XYZ file of N, CA and C in Angstrom:
606
model
N 150.712 91.742 113.425
C 150.635 90.536 112.689
C 149.975 90.790 111.366
N 150.620 90.425 110.294
C 150.062 90.771 108.906
C 148.901 89.873 108.609
N 147.915 90.438 108.013
C 146.745 89.672 107.687
C 147.052 88.907 106.448
N 146.458 87.671 106.379
C 146.557 86.838 105.254
C 145.474 87.059 104.252
N 145.662 87.677 103.130
C 144.592 87.970 102.207
C 144.733 87.102 100.988
N 145.582 86.200 100.988
C 145.702 85.338 99.705
C 144.825 84.125 99.658
N 144.325 83.735 100.981
C 143.507 82.548 101.023
C 142.144 83.041 101.593
N 141.008 82.690 100.906
C 139.694 83.164 101.383
C 139.405 82.506 102.737
N 138.728 83.267 103.575
C 138.426 82.844 104.947
C 137.131 81.962 104.879
N 136.389 82.194 103.837
C 135.138 81.262 103.685
C 134.957 81.019 102.191
N 134.161 80.064 101.861
C 133.954 79.714 100.443
C 132.498 80.258 100.205
N 132.434 81.104 99.131
C 131.040 81.647 98.730
C 131.137 81.922 97.288
N 130.013 81.700 96.635
C 129.938 81.808 95.200
C 129.607 83.409 94.878
N 129.810 83.709 93.625
C 129.525 85.045 93.244
C 128.100 85.351 93.343
N 127.190 84.458 93.122
C 125.812 84.778 93.215
C 125.299 85.022 94.547
N 125.930 84.512 95.519
C 125.524 84.744 96.929
C 126.124 85.959 97.570
N 127.158 86.514 96.891
C 127.839 87.732 97.543
C 126.806 88.859 97.724
N 125.976 89.202 96.788
C 125.029 90.391 96.972
C 124.058 90.223 98.114
N 123.883 88.978 98.570
C 122.895 88.768 99.717
C 123.622 88.616 101.031
N 124.864 89.007 101.141
C 125.583 88.863 102.429
C 124.990 89.900 103.517
N 124.418 90.960 103.045
C 123.858 91.902 104.065
C 122.549 91.492 104.521
N 121.891 90.505 103.756
C 120.559 90.121 104.297
C 120.587 89.534 105.730
N 121.647 88.838 105.987
C 121.827 88.181 107.310
C 123.275 88.343 107.760
N 123.670 89.312 108.560
C 124.980 89.545 108.961
C 125.531 88.447 109.883
N 124.709 87.493 110.389
C 125.195 86.538 111.358
C 125.382 85.234 110.698
N 125.028 85.009 109.485
C 125.175 83.698 108.946
C 125.397 83.844 107.387
N 126.095 82.855 106.812
C 126.298 82.791 105.440
C 125.377 81.819 104.803
N 124.790 82.132 103.583
C 123.782 81.201 103.108
C 124.237 80.607 101.681
N 125.541 80.400 101.637
C 126.048 79.785 100.423
C 126.594 78.384 100.834
N 125.855 77.391 100.366
C 126.236 76.018 100.756
C 126.953 75.298 99.497
N 127.623 76.062 98.715
C 128.320 75.407 97.593
C 129.604 74.719 98.127
N 129.969 73.691 97.281
C 131.294 72.945 97.634
C 132.134 73.163 96.278
N 133.255 73.728 96.498
C 134.183 73.944 95.341
C 135.373 73.057 95.363
N 135.248 71.914 96.049
C 136.264 70.971 96.184
C 136.291 69.944 95.014
N 136.964 68.846 95.216
C 137.020 67.834 94.156
C 135.630 67.354 93.727
N 134.666 67.268 94.696
C 133.392 66.814 94.476
C 132.360 68.038 94.471
N 132.634 68.971 93.621
C 132.004 70.301 93.604
C 130.518 70.169 93.378
N 129.704 70.877 94.125
C 128.381 70.938 94.007
C 127.781 72.374 94.040
N 126.886 72.663 93.306
C 126.282 74.052 93.276
C 125.438 74.302 94.669
N 125.522 75.642 94.908
C 124.718 76.067 96.082
C 123.233 75.993 95.723
N 122.412 76.105 96.760
C 120.880 76.020 96.581
C 120.418 77.222 95.622
N 120.961 78.427 95.788
C 120.517 79.513 95.000
C 120.980 79.368 93.473
N 122.092 78.767 93.232
C 122.459 78.654 91.904
C 121.674 77.470 91.170
N 121.347 76.478 92.081
C 120.630 75.326 91.433
C 119.259 75.742 91.120
N 118.541 76.599 91.954
C 117.310 77.041 91.719
C 117.159 78.001 90.502
N 118.231 78.774 90.394
C 118.360 79.805 89.342
C 118.937 79.274 88.088
N 119.474 78.067 88.124
C 120.131 77.435 87.017
C 121.323 78.260 86.486
N 122.083 78.705 87.454
C 123.295 79.500 87.214
C 124.598 78.746 87.380
N 125.618 79.154 86.770
C 126.887 78.558 87.176
C 127.291 78.985 88.465
N 127.831 78.052 89.350
C 128.234 78.412 90.716
C 129.745 78.568 90.762
N 130.136 79.854 90.753
C 131.593 80.170 90.650
C 132.075 80.825 91.910
N 133.264 80.274 92.409
C 133.808 80.714 93.678
C 134.438 82.186 93.384
N 134.718 82.760 94.515
C 135.272 84.140 94.591
C 136.640 84.112 93.817
N 136.916 85.074 92.888
C 138.129 85.098 92.127
C 139.278 85.546 93.075
N 140.421 85.171 92.806
C 141.610 85.493 93.656
C 141.747 86.976 93.881
N 141.513 87.783 92.820
C 141.679 89.238 92.939
C 140.719 89.906 93.989
N 139.554 89.151 94.275
C 138.625 89.653 95.208
C 138.665 89.116 96.643
N 139.664 88.214 96.767
C 139.856 87.599 98.101
C 140.106 88.606 99.288
N 140.890 89.699 99.002
C 141.085 90.629 100.143
C 139.803 91.332 100.505
N 138.919 91.605 99.613
C 137.646 92.301 99.911
C 136.702 91.323 100.648
N 136.794 90.071 100.207
C 135.940 88.979 100.839
C 136.362 88.879 102.263
N 137.698 88.744 102.517
C 138.183 88.570 103.813
C 137.892 89.854 104.812
N 137.957 91.061 104.233
C 137.609 92.211 104.954
C 136.203 92.124 105.436
N 135.281 91.671 104.519
C 133.865 91.543 104.911
C 133.646 90.396 106.079
N 134.457 89.330 105.852
C 134.321 88.203 106.891
C 134.777 88.737 108.201
N 135.885 89.502 108.311
C 136.473 89.870 109.594
C 135.435 90.863 110.253
N 134.919 91.752 109.480
C 133.910 92.748 109.955
C 132.576 92.006 110.510
N 132.222 90.982 109.783
C 131.064 90.246 110.314
C 131.401 89.494 111.538
N 132.609 88.955 111.595
C 132.965 88.161 112.809
C 133.073 89.131 114.032
N 133.528 90.306 113.918
C 133.646 91.291 114.942
C 132.163 91.627 115.476
N 131.358 91.789 114.512
C 129.845 92.043 114.907
C 129.262 90.873 115.527
N 129.575 89.643 115.051
C 129.018 88.425 115.727
C 129.509 88.283 117.124
N 130.726 88.633 117.383
C 131.289 88.594 118.736
C 130.567 89.555 119.670
N 130.313 90.731 119.108
C 129.571 91.787 119.886
C 128.221 91.320 120.244
N 127.507 90.662 119.325
C 126.091 90.158 119.471
C 125.995 89.104 120.487
N 127.118 88.293 120.681
C 127.065 87.243 121.702
C 127.031 87.877 123.113
N 127.806 89.034 123.245
C 127.860 89.670 124.543
C 126.820 90.714 124.756
N 126.142 91.132 123.822
C 125.215 92.189 124.062
C 124.016 91.939 122.997
N 122.784 92.148 123.507
C 121.610 92.034 122.612
C 121.543 93.062 121.486
N 122.009 94.172 121.752
C 121.934 95.338 120.803
C 123.316 95.488 120.209
N 123.324 95.416 118.851
C 124.609 95.483 118.153
C 125.260 96.810 118.260
N 126.619 96.830 118.327
C 127.303 98.179 118.266
C 127.110 98.767 117.006
N 126.792 100.081 117.006
C 126.462 100.836 115.786
C 127.624 100.814 114.785
N 128.870 100.980 115.459
C 130.133 101.119 114.680
C 130.393 99.793 113.844
N 130.274 98.727 114.704
C 130.518 97.389 114.148
C 129.498 96.978 113.071
N 128.219 97.385 113.297
C 127.233 97.028 112.372
C 127.467 97.871 111.006
N 127.788 99.080 111.222
C 128.085 99.889 110.002
C 129.272 99.349 109.266
N 130.365 98.984 109.955
C 131.585 98.440 109.374
C 131.312 97.170 108.589
N 130.400 96.404 109.169
C 130.118 95.117 108.473
C 129.364 95.329 107.255
N 128.376 96.190 107.253
C 127.601 96.548 106.024
C 128.463 97.216 104.998
N 129.328 98.167 105.383
C 130.272 98.773 104.435
C 131.187 97.804 103.676
N 131.749 96.851 104.556
C 132.626 95.862 104.054
C 131.997 95.008 102.983
N 130.715 94.600 103.343
C 129.936 93.694 102.336
C 129.632 94.431 101.161
N 129.146 95.749 101.233
C 128.790 96.529 100.135
C 130.093 96.801 99.143
N 131.227 96.972 99.832
C 132.473 97.199 99.085
C 132.803 95.923 98.290
N 132.682 94.782 99.008
C 132.924 93.507 98.239
C 132.036 93.420 97.136
N 130.741 93.554 97.300
C 129.728 93.562 96.231
C 130.090 94.364 94.971
N 130.478 95.671 95.370
C 130.788 96.581 94.268
C 131.890 96.167 93.474
N 132.955 95.712 94.199
C 134.178 95.232 93.560
C 133.866 94.040 92.574
N 133.003 93.189 93.003
C 132.676 91.975 92.317
C 131.914 92.581 90.920
N 131.016 93.516 91.044
C 130.377 93.961 89.872
C 131.354 94.580 88.952
N 132.383 95.361 89.387
C 133.333 95.910 88.535
C 134.265 94.867 87.887
N 134.567 93.938 88.655
C 135.436 92.825 88.096
C 134.746 92.111 87.042
N 133.445 91.793 87.265
C 132.651 90.988 86.277
C 132.530 91.867 84.953
N 132.204 93.177 85.134
C 132.097 93.986 83.997
C 133.368 94.011 83.180
N 134.458 94.252 83.838
C 135.701 94.282 83.127
C 136.034 92.898 82.431
N 135.754 91.800 83.126
C 136.094 90.501 82.579
C 135.205 90.238 81.372
N 133.904 90.721 81.301
C 133.072 90.490 80.219
C 133.590 91.204 78.989
N 134.452 92.264 79.224
C 134.892 93.038 78.013
C 136.144 92.414 77.373
N 136.650 91.310 78.082
C 137.875 90.684 77.590
C 137.558 89.350 77.161
N 138.449 88.948 76.129
C 138.449 87.544 75.615
C 139.887 87.005 75.872
N 140.110 86.296 76.910
C 141.427 85.812 77.218
C 142.176 87.046 77.716
N 143.365 87.407 77.091
C 144.018 88.583 77.495
C 143.983 89.709 76.508
N 142.968 89.572 75.556
C 142.874 90.567 74.464
C 141.451 91.126 74.604
N 141.329 92.413 74.246
C 139.972 93.041 74.237
C 139.105 92.392 73.101
N 137.853 92.151 73.439
C 136.877 91.639 72.452
C 136.684 92.557 71.375
N 136.529 91.967 70.131
C 136.326 92.974 69.006
C 134.922 93.597 69.109
N 134.856 94.851 68.690
C 133.637 95.621 68.652
C 133.127 95.783 67.246
N 131.877 95.927 67.215
C 131.146 96.076 65.894
C 131.602 97.419 65.180
N 131.655 97.445 63.989
C 132.074 98.547 63.182
C 131.101 99.757 63.451
N 131.535 100.925 63.759
C 130.603 102.088 63.936
C 130.428 102.332 65.464
N 130.807 101.357 66.350
C 130.485 101.680 67.750
C 131.500 102.534 68.379
N 132.766 102.536 67.762
C 133.840 103.306 68.283
C 134.821 103.583 67.208
N 135.611 104.596 67.341
C 136.622 104.868 66.338
C 135.995 105.531 65.174
N 136.508 105.135 63.967
C 136.061 105.777 62.776
C 134.602 105.300 62.474
N 133.742 106.257 61.977
C 132.317 105.802 61.653
C 132.380 104.796 60.515
N 131.360 103.902 60.640
C 131.160 102.905 59.585
C 131.146 103.412 58.127
N 130.431 104.565 57.993
C 130.284 105.179 56.675
C 131.629 105.522 56.045
N 132.576 105.912 56.922
C 133.837 106.265 56.274
C 134.551 105.061 55.684
N 134.473 103.918 56.267
C 134.979 102.680 55.626
C 134.352 102.323 54.331
N 132.996 102.601 54.251
C 132.331 102.354 53.098
C 132.784 103.251 51.949
N 133.006 104.645 52.268
C 133.465 105.525 51.349
C 134.790 105.213 50.863
N 135.748 104.697 51.625
C 137.130 104.337 51.209
C 136.948 103.111 50.206
N 136.100 102.186 50.522
C 135.924 101.007 49.674
C 135.429 101.388 48.355
N 134.499 102.333 48.272
C 133.978 102.841 47.045
C 135.031 103.465 46.162
N 135.828 104.315 46.832
C 136.851 104.990 46.064
C 137.814 104.021 45.506
N 138.150 103.033 46.307
C 139.084 101.953 45.787
C 138.601 101.177 44.561
N 137.267 100.905 44.648
C 136.693 100.123 43.541
C 136.557 101.051 42.335
N 136.339 102.339 42.455
C 136.309 103.214 41.305
C 137.691 103.399 40.684
N 138.656 103.477 41.525
C 140.027 103.561 41.015
C 140.430 102.277 40.254
N 140.049 101.125 40.729
C 140.293 99.920 40.123
C 139.563 99.786 38.776
N 138.379 100.185 38.745
C 137.577 100.225 37.493
C 138.250 101.106 36.395
N 138.657 102.303 36.862
C 139.296 103.164 35.882
C 140.615 102.523 35.221
N 141.370 101.931 36.218
C 142.597 101.219 35.736
C 142.317 100.097 34.666
N 141.268 99.401 34.980
C 140.798 98.240 34.081
C 140.436 98.868 32.632
N 139.597 99.855 32.712
C 139.089 100.487 31.487
C 140.274 101.086 30.646
N 141.256 101.608 31.362
C 142.458 102.173 30.723
C 143.154 101.081 30.036
N 143.313 99.868 30.568
C 143.945 98.741 29.987
C 143.236 98.304 28.756
N 141.922 98.272 28.887
C 141.131 97.767 27.739
C 141.269 98.828 26.590
N 141.308 100.073 26.835
C 141.340 101.112 25.830
C 142.774 100.920 25.098
N 143.718 100.678 25.920
C 145.068 100.557 25.245
C 145.139 99.242 24.486
N 144.507 98.216 24.798
C 144.405 96.947 23.981
C 143.638 97.238 22.813
N 142.543 98.045 22.696
C 141.853 98.380 21.625
C 142.701 99.064 20.506
N 143.469 100.012 21.136
C 144.421 100.801 20.227
C 145.366 99.902 19.581
N 145.944 98.988 20.384
C 146.935 98.025 19.781
C 146.296 97.055 18.743
N 145.082 96.565 19.028
C 144.346 95.745 18.053
C 144.074 96.588 16.794
N 143.662 97.916 16.970
C 143.474 98.675 15.834
C 144.586 98.930 14.912
N 145.717 99.153 15.536
C 146.978 99.262 14.791
C 147.367 98.025 14.159
N 146.942 96.840 14.653
C 147.270 95.552 14.106
C 146.272 95.298 12.883
N 145.406 96.040 12.607
C 144.496 95.902 11.483
C 143.025 95.566 11.720
N 142.626 95.639 12.948
C 141.220 95.376 13.237
C 140.419 96.449 12.752
N 139.138 96.139 12.272
C 138.224 97.028 11.722
C 137.331 97.743 12.818
N 136.811 98.921 12.608
C 135.988 99.634 13.598
C 134.817 98.788 14.124
N 134.350 97.877 13.063
C 133.192 97.003 13.530
C 133.564 96.004 14.523
N 134.754 95.440 14.489
C 135.241 94.546 15.506
C 135.438 95.230 16.830
N 136.049 96.407 16.655
C 136.198 97.155 18.025
C 134.810 97.558 18.612
N 133.882 97.816 17.740
C 132.545 98.084 18.287
C 131.957 96.872 18.918
N 132.274 95.675 18.469
C 131.798 94.478 19.070
C 132.473 94.310 20.505
N 133.637 94.727 20.611
C 134.300 94.686 21.987
C 133.545 95.532 22.958
N 133.156 96.781 22.499
C 132.457 97.643 23.350
C 131.039 97.054 23.718
N 130.380 96.435 22.677
C 129.145 95.807 22.954
C 129.218 94.651 23.881
N 130.331 93.889 23.851
C 130.568 92.807 24.784
C 130.727 93.305 26.302
N 131.462 94.454 26.418
C 131.749 95.021 27.833
C 130.540 95.656 28.309
N 129.733 96.246 27.384
C 128.404 96.849 27.908
C 128.633 98.094 28.705
N 127.939 98.088 29.894
C 128.014 99.269 30.766
C 129.377 99.501 31.418
N 130.208 98.417 31.400
C 131.496 98.515 32.059
C 132.644 98.783 31.008
N 132.227 98.945 29.718
C 133.216 99.208 28.757
C 133.654 100.671 28.723
N 134.868 100.901 28.112
C 135.489 102.238 28.065
C 134.691 103.188 27.257
N 133.907 102.703 26.265
C 133.060 103.614 25.475
C 131.985 104.148 26.281
N 131.417 103.322 27.149
C 130.261 103.742 27.944
C 130.675 104.760 29.040
N 132.008 104.429 29.567
C 132.585 105.223 30.539
C 132.975 106.722 29.941
N 133.413 106.710 28.811
C 133.712 107.967 28.053
C 132.467 108.799 27.756
N 131.441 108.084 27.477
C 130.174 108.749 27.103
C 129.570 109.346 28.337
N 129.700 108.655 29.458
C 129.209 109.279 30.747
C 129.962 110.479 31.218
N 131.354 110.451 30.965
C 132.108 111.597 31.584
C 132.178 112.700 30.488
N 132.015 112.503 29.182
C 132.085 113.614 28.219
C 130.872 113.896 27.434
N 129.846 112.972 27.711
C 128.521 113.223 27.069
C 128.605 112.866 25.587
N 129.479 112.008 25.097
C 129.576 111.619 23.810
C 128.650 110.534 23.392
N 128.224 110.481 22.238
C 127.448 109.373 21.707
C 128.351 108.231 21.241
N 127.956 106.952 21.396
C 128.699 105.904 20.976
C 129.101 106.046 19.510
N 128.284 106.630 18.646
C 128.578 106.735 17.163
C 129.746 107.621 17.027
N 129.930 108.635 17.825
C 131.071 109.607 17.596
C 132.369 108.855 17.887
N 132.457 107.874 18.738
C 133.671 107.166 18.990
C 133.980 106.214 17.776
N 133.007 105.626 17.241
C 133.197 104.925 16.048
C 133.686 105.613 14.821
N 133.252 106.929 14.757
C 133.766 107.811 13.624
C 135.157 108.052 13.880
N 135.556 108.365 15.154
C 136.974 108.604 15.445
C 137.921 107.402 15.181
N 137.372 106.204 15.450
C 138.143 105.086 15.133
C 138.300 104.855 13.632
N 137.156 105.232 12.977
C 137.205 105.055 11.453
C 138.202 106.007 10.871
N 138.429 107.189 11.486
C 139.393 108.136 10.931
C 140.799 107.670 11.193
N 141.003 106.991 12.377
C 142.328 106.475 12.662
C 142.677 105.309 11.717
N 141.589 104.604 11.327
C 142.026 103.387 10.475
C 142.198 103.687 9.003
N 141.581 105.048 8.621
C 141.766 105.319 7.143
C 143.210 105.755 6.779
């Protein structure tokens, strides 16, 4: 006869599962998971959520219940428990407890059906690598903007702007201006660039 492992043989909350081996003759979970659900005494005193055994764990729960029932029948007929039945009951309860811990650990890693997001740097590419990429992107963008400003200055110069007006553009842009960028990369003085522009305008 096939065993039915789809329906739990007893009702027990997850908080009470680790205490099953404390008393192999009696269950100490008095929770009610029906329409008028009430917490068990242990969950009430500890202010925990009182959650019934998940469906995936029902086979392990039923194995523990059957092993305990066999031990209980043995104890009714004999004062000394059978060593094999006692060991089987303890192993079944320990297995159920272990499976519950693994199940809870895996469930805590999930949000719905998708893995919970992890903080940058805990896995995969190091956090510093992302920072370096962002810095390079910003530098490339800055160079592009400076190039456009320089082209604009040339166009304005060809249209008849004086070097003094072009110098005012550099002064307005300050540290982010193309003149400052050229000075940093080539070591030129701002006055040298003005002389060059003066030569172009003559």
